[in-house]
mmCIF file of C-alpha atoms in Angstrom:
data_model
loop_
_atom_site.group_PDB
_atom_site.id
_atom_site.type_symbol
_atom_site.label_atom_id
_atom_site.label_comp_id
_atom_site.label_asym_id
_atom_site.label_seq_id
_atom_site.Cartn_x
_atom_site.Cartn_y
_atom_site.Cartn_z
ATOM 1 C CA GLY A 18 2.847 11.951 -27.403
ATOM 2 C CA LYS A 19 0.720 14.026 -29.690
ATOM 3 C CA GLY A 20 -1.296 16.896 -28.307
ATOM 4 C CA PHE A 21 -4.473 18.401 -29.661
ATOM 5 C CA ILE A 22 -5.499 22.013 -29.278
ATOM 6 C CA ARG A 23 -8.825 23.095 -30.809
ATOM 7 C CA GLY A 24 -8.731 20.241 -33.281
ATOM 8 C CA VAL A 25 -5.218 21.042 -34.528
ATOM 9 C CA GLU A 26 -2.820 18.134 -34.184
ATOM 10 C CA MET A 27 0.687 18.981 -33.085
ATOM 11 C CA SER A 28 3.738 17.045 -32.047
ATOM 12 C CA TYR A 29 4.380 17.747 -28.376
ATOM 13 C CA ASP A 30 6.317 15.739 -25.811
ATOM 14 C CA VAL A 31 3.932 16.312 -22.907
ATOM 15 C CA ILE A 32 5.452 13.664 -20.662
ATOM 16 C CA GLY A 33 8.994 14.856 -21.390
ATOM 17 C CA ILE A 34 8.095 18.395 -20.366
ATOM 18 C CA LEU A 35 6.370 17.241 -17.175
ATOM 19 C CA LYS A 36 9.425 15.162 -16.268
ATOM 20 C CA LYS A 37 11.771 18.166 -16.665
ATOM 21 C CA ASN A 38 10.418 19.638 -13.437
ATOM 22 C CA ASP A 39 11.738 23.102 -14.399
ATOM 23 C CA ASN A 40 8.598 25.314 -14.253
ATOM 24 C CA SER A 41 9.209 26.588 -17.792
ATOM 25 C CA LYS A 42 6.494 28.389 -19.773
ATOM 26 C CA GLU A 43 5.729 25.077 -21.513
ATOM 27 C CA HIS A 44 4.870 23.376 -18.211
ATOM 28 C CA PRO A 45 1.294 24.750 -17.669
ATOM 29 C CA LEU A 46 0.444 24.066 -21.323
ATOM 30 C CA ALA A 47 1.745 20.497 -21.008
ATOM 31 C CA LYS A 48 -0.513 19.940 -17.969
ATOM 32 C CA ARG A 49 -3.548 21.257 -19.857
ATOM 33 C CA ILE A 50 -2.786 19.039 -22.859
ATOM 34 C CA LEU A 51 -2.321 16.028 -20.562
ATOM 35 C CA GLU A 52 -5.677 16.698 -18.873
ATOM 36 C CA ARG A 53 -7.374 17.017 -22.284
ATOM 37 C CA GLU A 54 -5.761 13.825 -23.604
ATOM 38 C CA VAL A 55 -6.947 11.765 -20.617
ATOM 39 C CA ARG A 56 -10.469 13.172 -20.975
ATOM 40 C CA LEU A 57 -10.470 11.976 -24.581
ATOM 41 C CA ASN A 58 -8.795 8.654 -23.754
ATOM 42 C CA PRO A 59 -8.870 7.544 -20.068
ATOM 43 C CA TYR A 60 -6.253 4.864 -20.924
ATOM 44 C CA TYR A 61 -3.738 7.453 -22.236
ATOM 45 C CA LEU A 62 -1.307 7.080 -19.301
ATOM 46 C CA LYS A 63 -1.594 3.314 -18.739
ATOM 47 C CA ASN A 64 1.909 1.750 -18.431
ATOM 48 C CA LYS A 65 3.618 5.139 -18.972
ATOM 49 C CA ASN A 66 6.831 6.229 -17.260
ATOM 50 C CA LEU A 67 6.166 9.443 -15.315
ATOM 51 C CA ARG A 68 8.992 8.962 -12.832
ATOM 52 C CA GLU A 69 9.780 12.269 -11.054
ATOM 53 C CA ALA A 70 7.149 14.142 -13.118
ATOM 54 C CA ASP A 71 5.633 17.343 -11.755
ATOM 55 C CA LEU A 72 1.882 16.775 -11.780
ATOM 56 C CA THR A 73 0.927 19.207 -9.005
ATOM 57 C CA GLY A 74 -2.771 20.034 -9.040
ATOM 58 C CA VAL A 75 -3.471 18.000 -12.191
ATOM 59 C CA HIS A 76 -7.055 16.725 -12.723
ATOM 60 C CA LEU A 77 -7.031 13.014 -13.583
ATOM 61 C CA ARG A 78 -10.427 11.948 -12.234
ATOM 62 C CA GLY A 79 -11.440 8.427 -13.307
ATOM 63 C CA VAL A 80 -8.269 7.846 -15.343
ATOM 64 C CA PHE A 81 -6.730 4.384 -15.808
ATOM 65 C CA LEU A 82 -3.196 4.474 -14.394
ATOM 66 C CA GLU A 83 -2.543 0.755 -13.981
ATOM 67 C CA ASP A 84 1.145 -0.112 -13.821
ATOM 68 C CA VAL A 85 2.145 3.533 -14.392
ATOM 69 C CA ASN A 86 5.552 4.535 -12.994
ATOM 70 C CA LEU A 87 5.037 7.573 -10.749
ATOM 71 C CA ARG A 88 8.049 6.967 -8.505
ATOM 72 C CA TRP A 89 9.146 10.217 -6.834
ATOM 73 C CA ALA A 90 6.498 12.175 -8.802
ATOM 74 C CA ASN A 91 4.938 15.317 -7.353
ATOM 75 C CA LEU A 92 1.146 14.919 -7.309
ATOM 76 C CA GLU A 93 0.483 17.394 -4.515
ATOM 77 C CA GLY A 94 -3.118 18.601 -4.626
ATOM 78 C CA ALA A 95 -3.953 16.366 -7.617
ATOM 79 C CA ASN A 96 -7.502 15.133 -8.239
ATOM 80 C CA LEU A 97 -7.288 11.360 -8.723
ATOM 81 C CA GLU A 98 -10.827 10.675 -7.571
ATOM 82 C CA GLU A 99 -12.068 7.267 -8.824
ATOM 83 C CA ALA A 100 -8.787 6.760 -10.724
ATOM 84 C CA ASN A 101 -7.591 3.197 -11.274
ATOM 85 C CA LEU A 102 -4.053 2.993 -9.875
ATOM 86 C CA GLU A 103 -4.024 -0.797 -9.510
ATOM 87 C CA THR A 104 -0.415 -2.051 -9.217
ATOM 88 C CA ALA A 105 0.932 1.453 -9.942
ATOM 89 C CA HIS A 106 4.386 2.410 -8.652
ATOM 90 C CA LEU A 107 4.279 5.509 -6.423
ATOM 91 C CA GLU A 108 7.286 4.892 -4.190
ATOM 92 C CA GLY A 109 8.421 8.172 -2.625
ATOM 93 C CA ALA A 110 5.733 10.160 -4.469
ATOM 94 C CA ASN A 111 4.306 13.352 -2.963
ATOM 95 C CA LEU A 112 0.508 13.106 -2.851
ATOM 96 C CA GLN A 113 -0.012 15.576 -0.016
ATOM 97 C CA GLY A 114 -3.540 17.019 -0.029
ATOM 98 C CA SER A 115 -4.575 14.972 -3.079
ATOM 99 C CA ASN A 116 -8.060 13.562 -3.626
ATOM 100 C CA LEU A 117 -8.105 9.782 -4.095
ATOM 101 C CA GLU A 118 -11.708 9.220 -3.000
ATOM 102 C CA GLY A 119 -13.080 5.995 -4.466
ATOM 103 C CA ALA A 120 -9.766 5.255 -6.203
ATOM 104 C CA ASN A 121 -8.590 1.709 -6.872
ATOM 105 C CA LEU A 122 -5.228 1.285 -5.139
ATOM 106 C CA LYS A 123 -5.290 -2.520 -5.105
ATOM 107 C CA GLY A 124 -1.697 -3.769 -4.898
ATOM 108 C CA THR A 125 -0.335 -0.243 -5.403
ATOM 109 C CA ASN A 126 3.191 0.441 -4.171
ATOM 110 C CA LEU A 127 3.170 3.597 -2.029
ATOM 111 C CA ARG A 128 6.253 2.807 0.062
ATOM 112 C CA GLY A 129 7.747 5.981 1.527
ATOM 113 C CA ALA A 130 5.095 8.178 -0.111
ATOM 114 C CA ILE A 131 3.932 11.478 1.383
ATOM 115 C CA LEU A 132 0.188 11.118 1.901
ATOM 116 C CA LYS A 133 -0.449 13.847 4.475
ATOM 117 C CA LYS A 134 -4.089 14.977 4.529
ATOM 118 C CA VAL A 135 -4.901 12.818 1.495
ATOM 119 C CA HIS A 136 -8.553 11.944 0.918
ATOM 120 C CA LEU A 137 -8.862 8.161 0.561
ATOM 121 C CA GLU A 138 -12.528 7.825 1.555
ATOM 122 C CA GLY A 139 -14.031 4.717 -0.019
ATOM 123 C CA ALA A 140 -10.751 3.771 -1.734
ATOM 124 C CA ASN A 141 -9.952 0.121 -2.471
ATOM 125 C CA MET A 142 -6.542 -0.366 -0.858
ATOM 126 C CA LEU A 143 -6.577 -4.175 -0.822
ATOM 127 C CA GLY A 144 -2.987 -5.380 -0.487
ATOM 128 C CA ALA A 145 -1.509 -1.894 -0.952
ATOM 129 C CA HIS A 146 2.055 -1.306 0.261
ATOM 130 C CA LEU A 147 2.339 1.809 2.441
ATOM 131 C CA GLU A 148 5.436 0.889 4.444
ATOM 132 C CA ASN A 149 7.321 3.952 5.759
ATOM 133 C CA SER A 150 4.655 6.267 4.303
ATOM 134 C CA ASN A 151 3.466 9.470 5.942
ATOM 135 C CA LEU A 152 -0.336 9.372 6.254
ATOM 136 C CA GLU A 153 -0.573 12.011 8.975
ATOM 137 C CA GLY A 154 -4.082 13.472 9.006
ATOM 138 C CA ALA A 155 -5.170 11.312 6.049
ATOM 139 C CA TYR A 156 -8.861 10.522 5.575
ATOM 140 C CA LEU A 157 -9.369 6.769 5.160
ATOM 141 C CA THR A 158 -13.014 6.703 6.297
ATOM 142 C CA GLY A 159 -14.861 3.802 4.679
ATOM 143 C CA SER A 160 -11.779 2.652 2.771
ATOM 144 C CA ASN A 161 -10.817 -0.975 2.254
ATOM 145 C CA PRO A 162 -7.171 -1.457 3.295
ATOM 146 C CA GLN A 163 -7.546 -5.208 3.911
ATOM 147 C CA HIS A 164 -4.203 -7.037 3.761
ATOM 148 C CA ALA A 165 -2.487 -3.638 3.351
ATOM 149 C CA HIS A 166 0.999 -3.020 4.731
ATOM 150 C CA PHE A 167 1.370 -0.011 7.050
ATOM 151 C CA GLU A 168 4.615 -1.126 8.708
ATOM 152 C CA ARG A 169 6.547 1.863 10.115
ATOM 153 C CA ALA A 170 3.982 4.268 8.585
ATOM 154 C CA ASN A 171 2.986 7.528 10.249
ATOM 155 C CA LEU A 172 -0.782 7.344 10.832
ATOM 156 C CA ARG A 173 -0.939 10.083 13.467
ATOM 157 C CA LEU A 174 -4.290 11.899 13.329
ATOM 158 C CA ALA A 175 -5.429 9.655 10.443
ATOM 159 C CA HIS A 176 -9.182 9.017 10.194
ATOM 160 C CA LEU A 177 -9.728 5.243 10.031
ATOM 161 C CA ASP A 178 -13.375 5.004 11.136
ATOM 162 C CA LYS A 179 -15.535 2.548 9.177
ATOM 163 C CA SER A 180 -12.424 1.203 7.399
ATOM 164 C CA GLU A 181 -12.043 -2.525 6.850
ATOM 165 C CA LEU A 182 -8.662 -3.275 8.473
ATOM 166 C CA LYS A 183 -8.877 -7.090 8.399
ATOM 167 C CA ASN A 184 -5.441 -8.725 8.079
ATOM 168 C CA SER A 185 -3.669 -5.376 7.663
ATOM 169 C CA HIS A 186 -0.139 -5.007 9.021
ATOM 170 C CA PHE A 187 0.702 -2.156 11.426
ATOM 171 C CA GLU A 188 4.020 -3.272 12.942
ATOM 172 C CA GLU A 189 5.937 -0.276 14.319
ATOM 173 C CA ALA A 190 3.381 2.143 12.838
ATOM 174 C CA ASN A 191 2.974 5.514 14.570
ATOM 175 C CA MET A 192 -0.699 5.792 15.506
#
């Protein structure tokens, strides 16, 4: 995509750099440009392919990420508060310690994702797929995981108080 720095337009493959996962000097700049682009246009990443991208610690609060491909991406410590991740693909993604408070995860695929100590307070998780995910120590207080799939998930030490668990599936889950 195109990046903007202090009003100067430049051609810059932000997503390509973030997908390299090589910690080059360009990597921190690419993250800053990405954060600026989504502030200017919250729909910037909708339907994008960010498979295996390194987005550690990135601030994407309130961003629209519907149908985005984040399979095997590293989002450790990311701020995705109030982000719309409806029907996003996060299979195998690392979201450890991320903030997803108030996020829309309706129908999101989080199979096999690492969600240790993730903040999901007040998140809409209606019909989300969390099979084989690691939610150890996750905060789901006041979330809405109705009809969600937690089969074979690790929910040890997870905080589920005041969560709406109606018709959720917990077969073989570790609680």
